[in-house]
Coordinates of C-alpha atoms in Angstrom, one line a residue:
X1 CA 0.0 0.0 0.0
X2 CA 1.6 3.3 -1.1
X3 CA 1.8 6.2 1.4
X4 CA 0.2 9.4 0.2
X5 CA 0.3 11.4 3.5
X6 CA 1.9 14.8 3.7
X7 CA 1.4 18.0 5.6
X8 CA 3.5 21.2 5.2
X9 CA 6.4 19.1 3.7
X10 CA 6.4 16.1 1.5
X11 CA 8.9 13.3 1.8
X12 CA 10.8 12.0 -1.3
X13 CA 9.0 8.6 -1.2
X14 CA 5.6 10.2 -0.9
X15 CA 6.4 12.6 -3.8
X16 CA 7.5 9.7 -5.9
X17 CA 4.3 7.7 -5.1
X18 CA 2.2 10.6 -6.4
X19 CA 4.3 11.0 -9.5
X20 CA 4.0 7.3 -10.2
X21 CA 0.2 7.7 -10.5
X22 CA 0.2 11.0 -12.4
X23 CA -1.9 11.9 -15.5
X24 CA -2.1 15.2 -17.4
X25 CA -5.6 16.5 -17.9
X26 CA -5.2 19.8 -19.7
X27 CA -7.9 22.4 -19.0
X28 CA -9.9 19.7 -17.2
X29 CA -12.2 22.4 -15.8
X30 CA -13.8 22.6 -19.3
X31 CA -14.5 18.9 -19.7
X32 CA -17.9 17.9 -21.1
X33 CA -17.7 14.4 -19.7
X34 CA -17.0 15.0 -16.0
X35 CA -19.0 12.2 -14.5
X36 CA -17.3 9.6 -16.7
X37 CA -13.9 11.3 -16.1
X38 CA -14.4 10.9 -12.3
X39 CA -15.3 7.3 -12.8
X40 CA -12.2 6.7 -14.9
X41 CA -9.9 8.5 -12.4
X42 CA -11.2 6.4 -9.6
X43 CA -11.0 3.1 -11.6
X44 CA -7.3 3.8 -12.6
X45 CA -6.2 4.9 -9.1
X46 CA -5.0 8.3 -10.3
X47 CA -3.3 10.4 -7.5
X48 CA -1.9 13.4 -9.4
X49 CA -3.9 15.3 -12.0
X50 CA -1.6 17.6 -14.0
X51 CA -2.7 20.8 -15.8
X52 CA -6.3 20.5 -14.5
X53 CA -6.8 24.3 -14.6
X54 CA -5.0 27.3 -16.0
X55 CA -5.2 29.7 -18.9
X56 CA -3.1 30.4 -22.0
X57 CA -5.4 33.1 -23.4
X58 CA -7.5 34.4 -20.5
X59 CA -11.1 33.3 -20.1
X60 CA -13.6 36.1 -20.5
X61 CA -14.7 36.0 -16.9
X62 CA -11.9 35.3 -14.4
X63 CA -14.2 34.8 -11.4
X64 CA -16.1 32.2 -13.4
X65 CA -12.7 30.6 -14.2
X66 CA -11.9 30.2 -10.6
X67 CA -15.4 29.1 -9.7
X68 CA -15.0 26.3 -12.2
X69 CA -11.6 25.5 -10.8
X70 CA -12.9 25.2 -7.3
X71 CA -15.9 23.1 -8.4
X72 CA -13.6 20.6 -10.2
X73 CA -11.4 20.3 -7.1
X74 CA -14.4 19.7 -4.9
X75 CA -15.7 16.9 -7.2
X76 CA -12.4 15.2 -7.5
X77 CA -11.8 15.3 -3.8
X78 CA -15.2 13.7 -3.3
X79 CA -13.9 10.5 -5.0
X80 CA -10.4 10.6 -3.3
X81 CA -9.3 13.3 -0.9
X82 CA -5.7 12.4 -1.4
X83 CA -5.6 13.4 -5.0
X84 CA -3.3 16.4 -5.9
X85 CA -4.7 18.7 -8.6
X86 CA -2.2 20.9 -10.5
X87 CA -2.9 24.3 -12.1
X88 CA -0.8 26.1 -14.6
X89 CA 0.7 29.6 -14.8
X90 CA 2.0 29.8 -18.3
X91 CA 4.5 32.1 -20.1
X92 CA 1.8 34.1 -21.8
X93 CA -0.1 37.3 -21.0
X94 CA -2.7 39.1 -23.1
X95 CA -4.2 42.6 -23.0
X96 CA -7.6 41.2 -21.8
X97 CA -6.1 40.7 -18.3
X98 CA -6.5 44.4 -17.8
X99 CA -10.1 43.6 -17.1
X100 CA -9.1 41.6 -14.0
X101 CA -8.8 43.6 -10.8
X102 CA -5.7 43.4 -8.6
X103 CA -7.0 42.3 -5.2
X104 CA -5.9 44.3 -2.1
X105 CA -4.1 41.3 -0.6
X106 CA -1.8 41.1 -3.6
X107 CA -0.7 44.7 -3.2
X108 CA -0.2 44.2 0.5
X109 CA 1.9 41.0 0.0
X110 CA 4.4 43.1 -2.0
X111 CA 4.3 46.0 0.5
X112 CA 2.5 48.3 -1.9
X113 CA -0.4 50.7 -1.4
X114 CA -3.7 49.3 -2.5
X115 CA -5.1 50.6 -5.8
X116 CA -8.4 50.2 -7.5
X117 CA -7.2 49.0 -10.9
X118 CA -6.8 46.1 -13.2
X119 CA -3.5 44.5 -14.2
X120 CA -1.2 46.5 -16.5
X121 CA -0.5 44.4 -19.6
X122 CA 2.1 46.8 -21.0
X123 CA 4.1 46.7 -17.8
X124 CA 4.6 42.9 -18.1
X125 CA 6.2 42.9 -21.5
X126 CA 10.0 42.7 -22.0
X127 CA 11.2 46.3 -22.5
X128 CA 13.9 45.1 -24.9
X129 CA 11.3 43.4 -27.1
X130 CA 13.4 40.4 -28.1
X131 CA 12.3 38.6 -31.3
X132 CA 9.5 36.2 -30.6
X133 CA 8.7 37.6 -27.1
X134 CA 6.1 40.2 -28.3
X135 CA 3.0 38.8 -30.0
X136 CA 1.5 41.7 -31.8
X137 CA -0.3 44.5 -29.9
X138 CA -2.2 42.3 -27.5
X139 CA 0.0 39.3 -26.5
X140 CA 3.5 38.8 -25.0
X141 CA 5.8 36.6 -23.1
X142 CA 5.9 38.2 -19.6
X143 CA 9.1 39.4 -18.0
X144 CA 9.3 38.3 -14.3
X145 CA 11.8 41.0 -13.7
X146 CA 8.9 43.5 -14.0
X147 CA 6.9 43.9 -10.7
X148 CA 3.6 43.8 -12.6
X149 CA 4.4 40.3 -13.8
X150 CA 5.2 39.1 -10.3
X151 CA 1.9 40.6 -9.1
X152 CA 0.1 38.6 -11.8
X153 CA 1.9 35.3 -11.1
X154 CA 1.3 35.7 -7.3
X155 CA -2.4 36.5 -7.9
X156 CA -3.0 33.4 -10.0
X157 CA -1.0 31.1 -7.7
X158 CA -2.9 32.2 -4.6
X159 CA -6.3 31.9 -6.3
X160 CA -5.5 28.3 -7.4
X161 CA -4.3 27.5 -3.9
X162 CA -7.6 28.9 -2.5
X163 CA -9.5 26.7 -5.0
X164 CA -7.9 23.5 -3.6
X165 CA -5.0 23.0 -5.9
X166 CA -1.8 21.7 -4.4
X167 CA 0.6 21.9 -7.3
X168 CA 1.5 24.5 -9.9
X169 CA 3.1 24.0 -13.2
X170 CA 5.1 27.2 -13.9
X171 CA 5.5 26.7 -17.7
X172 CA 8.7 27.7 -19.6
X173 CA 10.5 29.2 -16.6
X174 CA 13.8 29.8 -18.4
X175 CA 12.0 32.1 -20.9
X176 CA 10.2 34.5 -18.7
X177 CA 13.1 34.7 -16.2
X178 CA 15.6 35.8 -19.0
X179 CA 16.1 39.3 -17.5
X180 CA 16.2 38.1 -13.9
X181 CA 20.0 37.5 -13.5
X182 CA 20.6 34.7 -10.9
X183 CA 16.7 34.3 -10.6
X184 CA 16.8 36.5 -7.6
X185 CA 13.3 37.9 -8.0
X186 CA 11.9 34.6 -9.2
X187 CA 13.2 32.9 -6.0
X188 CA 11.6 35.7 -3.9
X189 CA 8.2 35.2 -5.7
X190 CA 8.3 31.4 -5.3
X191 CA 9.1 31.9 -1.6
X192 CA 6.0 34.1 -1.3
X193 CA 3.8 31.6 -3.0
X194 CA 5.1 28.8 -0.7
X195 CA 4.5 31.0 2.3
X196 CA 0.9 31.6 1.2
X197 CA 0.3 27.8 0.7
X198 CA 1.8 27.1 4.2
X199 CA -1.1 29.1 5.7
X200 CA -4.0 28.6 3.2
X201 CA -3.2 25.3 1.4
X202 CA -5.3 22.1 1.9
X203 CA -2.3 20.4 3.4
X204 CA -0.3 23.6 3.9
X205 CA 1.9 22.8 0.9
X206 CA 2.1 23.7 -2.8
X207 CA 4.4 21.7 -5.2
X208 CA 6.0 23.6 -8.0
X209 CA 7.4 22.3 -11.2
X210 CA 8.3 23.8 -14.6
X211 CA 9.8 22.7 -17.9
X212 CA 13.3 22.7 -16.6
X213 CA 16.3 20.5 -16.0
X214 CA 16.5 22.2 -12.6
X215 CA 17.5 25.4 -11.0
X216 CA 20.0 25.2 -8.2
X217 CA 21.1 28.3 -6.3
X218 CA 23.8 27.7 -3.8
X219 CA 23.0 24.0 -3.8
X220 CA 19.3 24.6 -3.0
X221 CA 16.7 23.8 -5.6
X222 CA 14.0 26.2 -6.6
X223 CA 11.4 23.6 -7.7
X224 CA 10.1 20.5 -5.9
X225 CA 10.5 18.3 -9.0
X226 CA 11.0 18.9 -12.7
X227 CA 9.0 18.3 -15.9
X228 CA 9.9 17.8 -19.5
X229 CA 8.5 16.4 -22.7
X230 CA 10.0 13.4 -24.5
X231 CA 12.3 13.4 -27.5
X232 CA 11.9 11.0 -30.5
X233 CA 13.9 9.3 -33.2
X234 CA 11.8 8.3 -36.3
X235 CA 12.1 4.7 -37.7
X236 CA 12.1 4.5 -41.4
X237 CA 12.5 0.7 -41.7
X238 CA 9.0 0.0 -40.3
X239 CA 5.6 0.3 -41.9
X240 CA 3.7 3.4 -40.8
X241 CA 4.8 6.4 -38.8
X242 CA 6.9 4.7 -36.1
X243 CA 9.3 6.2 -33.7
X244 CA 11.4 5.5 -30.6
X245 CA 12.2 7.6 -27.6
X246 CA 15.7 9.1 -27.0
X247 CA 17.3 9.2 -23.6
X248 CA 18.0 12.9 -22.9
X249 CA 17.9 15.6 -20.4
X250 CA 18.8 15.8 -16.7
X251 CA 17.1 16.4 -13.4
X252 CA 19.3 18.6 -11.2
X253 CA 20.0 17.3 -7.7
X254 CA 20.7 19.2 -4.5
X255 CA 18.7 20.2 -1.5
X256 CA 14.9 19.9 -2.2
X257 CA 12.6 22.7 -0.9
X258 CA 11.2 20.0 1.5
X259 CA 14.5 19.7 3.3
X260 CA 15.8 16.4 1.9
X261 CA 18.6 16.0 -0.6
X262 CA 19.2 13.7 -3.6
X263 CA 21.7 13.6 -6.5
X264 CA 18.9 13.5 -9.0
X265 CA 15.4 14.9 -8.4
X266 CA 12.2 13.1 -9.4
X267 CA 10.7 14.4 -12.6
X268 CA 7.7 13.9 -14.9
X269 CA 7.9 13.2 -18.6
X270 CA 4.9 13.9 -20.9
X271 CA 3.6 13.9 -24.4
X272 CA 3.6 17.7 -25.1
X273 CA 1.4 19.7 -27.4
X274 CA 2.0 22.8 -29.5
X275 CA -0.8 23.1 -32.0
X276 CA -1.5 19.5 -33.2
X277 CA 0.2 19.6 -36.6
X278 CA 3.4 21.5 -37.5
X279 CA 2.8 21.3 -41.3
X280 CA -0.4 22.0 -43.1
X281 CA -0.4 19.7 -46.1
X282 CA 1.3 16.3 -45.5
X283 CA 1.1 15.6 -49.3
X284 CA 3.7 18.3 -50.0
X285 CA 6.4 16.3 -48.2
X286 CA 8.0 12.9 -48.8
X287 CA 7.8 10.1 -46.3
X288 CA 11.4 10.7 -45.3
X289 CA 11.0 14.5 -45.0
X290 CA 8.0 14.3 -42.8
X291 CA 9.7 11.8 -40.5
X292 CA 12.0 14.5 -39.2
X293 CA 9.3 17.2 -38.9
X294 CA 8.8 17.0 -35.1
X295 CA 6.7 13.8 -34.6
X296 CA 6.0 12.9 -38.3
X297 CA 4.4 16.3 -38.9
X298 CA 2.5 16.4 -35.6
X299 CA 3.2 17.6 -32.1
X300 CA 3.6 14.7 -29.6
X301 CA 0.1 14.2 -28.5
X302 CA -1.2 14.8 -32.0
X303 CA 1.0 12.0 -33.3
X304 CA -0.1 9.6 -30.5
X305 CA -3.8 10.3 -30.9
X306 CA -3.6 9.6 -34.7
X307 CA -2.3 6.1 -34.2
X308 CA -4.9 3.4 -34.2
X309 CA -6.1 1.9 -30.9
X310 CA -3.6 -0.9 -31.0
X311 CA -0.8 1.5 -31.9
X312 CA -1.7 3.7 -28.9
X313 CA -1.7 0.7 -26.6
X314 CA 1.6 -0.4 -27.9
X315 CA 3.2 3.0 -27.5
X316 CA 1.8 3.6 -24.0
X317 CA 3.3 0.3 -22.9
X318 CA 6.6 1.2 -24.6
X319 CA 6.7 4.6 -23.0
X320 CA 6.0 3.2 -19.5
X321 CA 8.7 0.6 -19.8
X322 CA 11.2 2.9 -21.5
X323 CA 10.8 5.5 -18.8
X324 CA 11.0 3.0 -15.9
X325 CA 14.3 1.5 -17.1
X326 CA 16.1 4.5 -18.7
X327 CA 15.3 7.2 -16.2
X328 CA 14.6 5.6 -12.8
X329 CA 14.0 9.0 -11.3
X330 CA 11.4 9.9 -14.0
X331 CA 7.7 9.1 -14.2
X332 CA 5.5 9.0 -17.2
X333 CA 2.6 11.5 -16.9
X334 CA -0.1 9.6 -18.7
X335 CA -2.2 11.6 -21.2
X336 CA -5.7 11.6 -19.7
X337 CA -6.9 14.7 -21.5
X338 CA -4.9 16.8 -23.9
X339 CA -5.6 19.3 -26.7
X340 CA -5.3 18.1 -30.3
X341 CA -6.2 21.3 -32.1
X342 CA -5.1 20.8 -35.8
X343 CA -4.6 17.1 -35.2
X344 CA -8.2 16.5 -34.3
X345 CA -9.3 12.9 -35.0
X346 CA -12.4 12.0 -37.1
X347 CA -14.2 9.2 -35.3
X348 CA -17.6 7.6 -34.7
X349 CA -19.4 8.7 -31.6
X350 CA -20.7 6.1 -29.2
X351 CA -23.8 8.0 -28.3
X352 CA -25.4 8.5 -31.7
X353 CA -23.2 6.6 -34.1
X354 CA -22.4 9.7 -36.2
X355 CA -18.9 10.7 -37.3
X356 CA -17.4 13.7 -35.6
X357 CA -14.1 15.5 -34.9
X358 CA -12.5 14.9 -31.4
X359 CA -10.3 17.8 -30.6
X360 CA -9.1 16.5 -27.2
X361 CA -7.4 13.2 -26.5
X362 CA -9.4 11.4 -23.8
X363 CA -8.1 8.2 -22.3
X364 CA -11.5 7.0 -21.1
X365 CA -13.1 3.9 -22.4
X366 CA -15.4 4.8 -25.3
X367 CA -19.1 4.7 -24.2
X368 CA -22.2 6.9 -24.4
X369 CA -20.9 8.7 -21.3
X370 CA -17.7 9.5 -23.1
X371 CA -18.7 9.1 -26.7
X372 CA -15.3 9.9 -28.2
X373 CA -12.9 8.3 -25.7
X374 CA -9.8 6.5 -27.0
X375 CA -10.3 3.4 -24.8
X376 CA -6.9 3.1 -23.1
X377 CA -8.0 3.3 -19.5
X378 CA -7.5 -0.4 -18.8
X379 CA -4.2 -0.4 -20.6
X380 CA -2.8 2.2 -18.1
X381 CA -4.3 0.4 -15.1
X382 CA -2.5 -2.8 -16.1
X383 CA 0.8 -1.0 -16.7
X384 CA 0.7 0.8 -13.4
X385 CA 0.1 -2.5 -11.6
X386 CA 3.3 -3.9 -13.1
X387 CA 5.5 -0.8 -13.6
X388 CA 6.8 -0.4 -10.1
X389 CA 8.4 -3.8 -10.1
X390 CA 10.0 -3.3 -13.5
X391 CA 11.7 -0.1 -12.3
X392 CA 13.2 -1.9 -9.3
X393 CA 14.2 -5.0 -11.3
X394 CA 15.6 -3.6 -14.5
X395 CA 16.2 0.1 -14.1
X396 CA 19.5 1.5 -15.2
X397 CA 21.6 3.1 -12.5
X398 CA 20.9 6.8 -11.9
X399 CA 23.5 9.4 -12.4
X400 CA 25.6 7.2 -14.6
X401 CA 26.8 9.9 -16.9
X402 CA 29.1 12.7 -15.9
X403 CA 29.0 15.7 -18.3
X404 CA 31.7 17.9 -16.7
X405 CA 31.3 21.2 -14.8
X406 CA 30.1 19.1 -11.9
X407 CA 29.3 21.1 -8.8
X408 CA 30.5 24.3 -10.3
X409 CA 28.6 27.5 -9.3
X410 CA 28.6 31.0 -10.6
X411 CA 30.4 33.1 -8.1
X412 CA 28.3 36.2 -8.4
X413 CA 24.8 34.6 -8.1
X414 CA 25.3 31.1 -6.7
X415 CA 23.6 29.6 -9.8
X416 CA 24.7 26.0 -10.5
X417 CA 26.3 25.6 -14.0
X418 CA 24.8 23.0 -16.4
X419 CA 26.7 19.8 -16.5
X420 CA 25.9 19.3 -20.2
X421 CA 25.8 21.8 -23.0
X422 CA 25.2 20.7 -26.6
X423 CA 25.5 22.7 -29.9
X424 CA 23.1 21.3 -32.5
X425 CA 21.7 22.1 -35.9
X426 CA 22.0 21.3 -39.6
X427 CA 25.8 21.1 -39.4
X428 CA 25.7 18.0 -37.2
X429 CA 25.7 15.3 -40.0
X430 CA 28.9 16.9 -41.3
X431 CA 30.6 16.2 -38.0
X432 CA 29.3 12.7 -37.5
X433 CA 26.1 13.4 -35.5
X434 CA 22.4 13.2 -36.2
X435 CA 20.9 16.4 -37.6
X436 CA 19.2 18.7 -35.0
X437 CA 20.0 16.3 -32.1
X438 CA 20.1 18.5 -29.1
X439 CA 21.1 15.6 -26.9
X440 CA 24.1 14.5 -29.0
X441 CA 27.3 13.4 -27.2
X442 CA 29.2 14.0 -30.5
X443 CA 28.6 17.7 -30.3
X444 CA 28.6 18.1 -26.5
X445 CA 30.6 21.1 -25.5
X446 CA 33.6 21.0 -23.2
X447 CA 33.6 23.1 -20.0
X448 CA 36.9 25.1 -19.8
X449 CA 36.3 27.3 -16.8
X450 CA 35.1 30.9 -16.3
X451 CA 31.4 29.9 -17.0
X452 CA 32.6 29.0 -20.6
X453 CA 31.9 26.0 -22.8
X454 CA 33.6 25.3 -26.2
X455 CA 33.6 22.9 -29.1
X456 CA 35.7 22.9 -32.3
X457 CA 34.6 21.0 -35.4
X458 CA 35.8 20.7 -39.0
X459 CA 33.1 21.5 -41.5
X460 CA 34.2 19.7 -44.7
X461 CA 32.0 21.6 -47.2
X462 CA 31.4 25.3 -47.8
X463 CA 27.8 26.5 -47.3
X464 CA 25.3 27.9 -44.8
X465 CA 24.4 26.0 -41.7
X466 CA 22.0 26.6 -38.7
X467 CA 22.8 26.1 -35.1
X468 CA 21.6 26.6 -31.5
X469 CA 22.9 25.8 -28.0
X470 CA 20.9 23.6 -25.6
X471 CA 21.4 23.3 -21.9
X472 CA 21.4 19.7 -20.6
X473 CA 20.4 18.6 -24.0
X474 CA 16.8 19.8 -23.5
X475 CA 14.9 22.3 -25.6
X476 CA 13.4 24.3 -22.7
X477 CA 16.0 27.0 -23.1
X478 CA 18.1 27.3 -26.3
X479 CA 20.4 30.2 -27.4
X480 CA 21.8 31.4 -30.7
X481 CA 21.6 34.9 -32.2
X482 CA 21.0 36.9 -29.0
X483 CA 21.2 36.4 -25.2
X484 CA 17.5 35.5 -24.8
X485 CA 16.3 31.9 -24.5
X486 CA 13.8 30.2 -26.9
X487 CA 12.1 26.9 -26.5
X488 CA 11.8 24.2 -29.1
X489 CA 14.0 23.2 -32.0
X490 CA 12.9 25.7 -34.7
X491 CA 14.8 28.8 -33.4
X492 CA 18.3 28.8 -34.9
X493 CA 21.1 31.1 -35.8
X494 CA 23.1 30.8 -39.0
X495 CA 26.8 30.7 -40.0
X496 CA 28.4 30.5 -43.4
X497 CA 31.5 28.6 -44.2
X498 CA 33.2 30.0 -47.3
X499 CA 35.9 27.3 -47.8
X500 CA 35.8 23.5 -47.5
X501 CA 37.5 22.0 -44.4
X502 CA 37.1 25.1 -42.3
X503 CA 37.5 24.7 -38.5
X504 CA 34.6 26.3 -36.6
X505 CA 34.7 26.9 -32.9
X506 CA 31.5 27.4 -30.9
X507 CA 31.7 29.2 -27.5
X508 CA 28.9 29.6 -25.0
X509 CA 29.0 31.6 -21.7
X510 CA 26.6 30.6 -19.0
X511 CA 24.8 33.4 -17.1
X512 CA 25.2 36.1 -19.8
X513 CA 24.3 33.6 -22.5
X514 CA 26.6 34.9 -25.1
X515 CA 27.2 32.6 -28.1
X516 CA 30.2 33.2 -30.4
X517 CA 31.4 31.4 -33.5
X518 CA 35.0 31.7 -34.8
X519 CA 36.3 30.3 -38.1
X520 CA 39.8 29.1 -38.9
X521 CA 40.3 28.6 -42.7
X522 CA 44.0 27.8 -42.6

């Protein structure tokens, strides 16, 4: 019998027990099949429901949003009071939030005089307006260095805590903290959120994660555990759109916010989404071309949902086993509900027999109560029953790889340096690596001291190539043409080689995030 008890702090074993029974249920507050969802959650024995509430673009009525969030939490806790629900605070703000009033308690928490006003959208944007950070006139990636952004984040965190949520996913934390050198203001904000939960939380605790390999300041971790999506490698020698997963990334160790220490922190891995499809017309590309376009032209959950029922069952089993043996500190966050957007699946409904588009992946068994379920509920239940034993029997040793820069800290800020930095891009096949492999050992950079990493390669043929730098081999924060981070594999810088057999040296400085490229033709 697993232990799920915690109050104020959570022990490592209890945290791992929760993560081992985690699902992602994106924007669950908007489900149209709640009664069957509750049945399925209870049947499977789910203990952690990720992304259950949150906004990317704001709902029209914020009070109604939090009413729905609280209602969902109450209904879930009716079936199992131990379940942790997670809400999201994403790296996106829109002008509509100016219609949401800043509560008096938020001003007071920051030592400010109370004002009768809404949030100021303009005051949240990056003043430098880096490319990709400003989305027209009405949207932007927020800058945590700006006080107004911190007011917004604190407001949302505390409202979710009041609604019964005990975990917060903080989105692409390495993006919105780009101007916060040493993450000083970020750490202060997170401390304030934790203090609020200690008083107002259901069990006097809020768990924080983000898409991050880990943030260690003076050996102390900012987050309770980490989260990251999977990375794939397409298979071209099998019929269909097959792929395998790639061992990548890292989960930083140190002193956990709950007081215990470990060399590697627990973390969640998930099928991520970013629009469903990444190309409009599949017919324009060859089979081989599409294989390398993210997940066969889809985002991760889009590809998965568009496999047939047996293909989904097979890949769920593969992912569960792969995670258990390759990353014994990682746990697969099962897709219970996830947006498909452009990858919507055309399927027959179980309530009226008509064909319809399903724009959310739903794990539930297909029935009149969930007419467009994908029927993988029993698959996950079976895998969970056997997965814990496999992890213990066959899991590879943790912390087996040493990437250099081990236990090195920036003197000015106390930030721990990454142990692995990779330069990747279209040049990689010309130096013996796989194209765009952000996890490649072949193009891993060497740490040479003074916060600096370097790698020299020979480019055999003249031409233009793209590149970017990834930290820990993940794509949560990549750098190239300026000092601001971007997420994903599509943001690249370019360099041109004018002569065959030119030596190219890449340099990357941590903290100031300066990337330089030198060429030696002779």
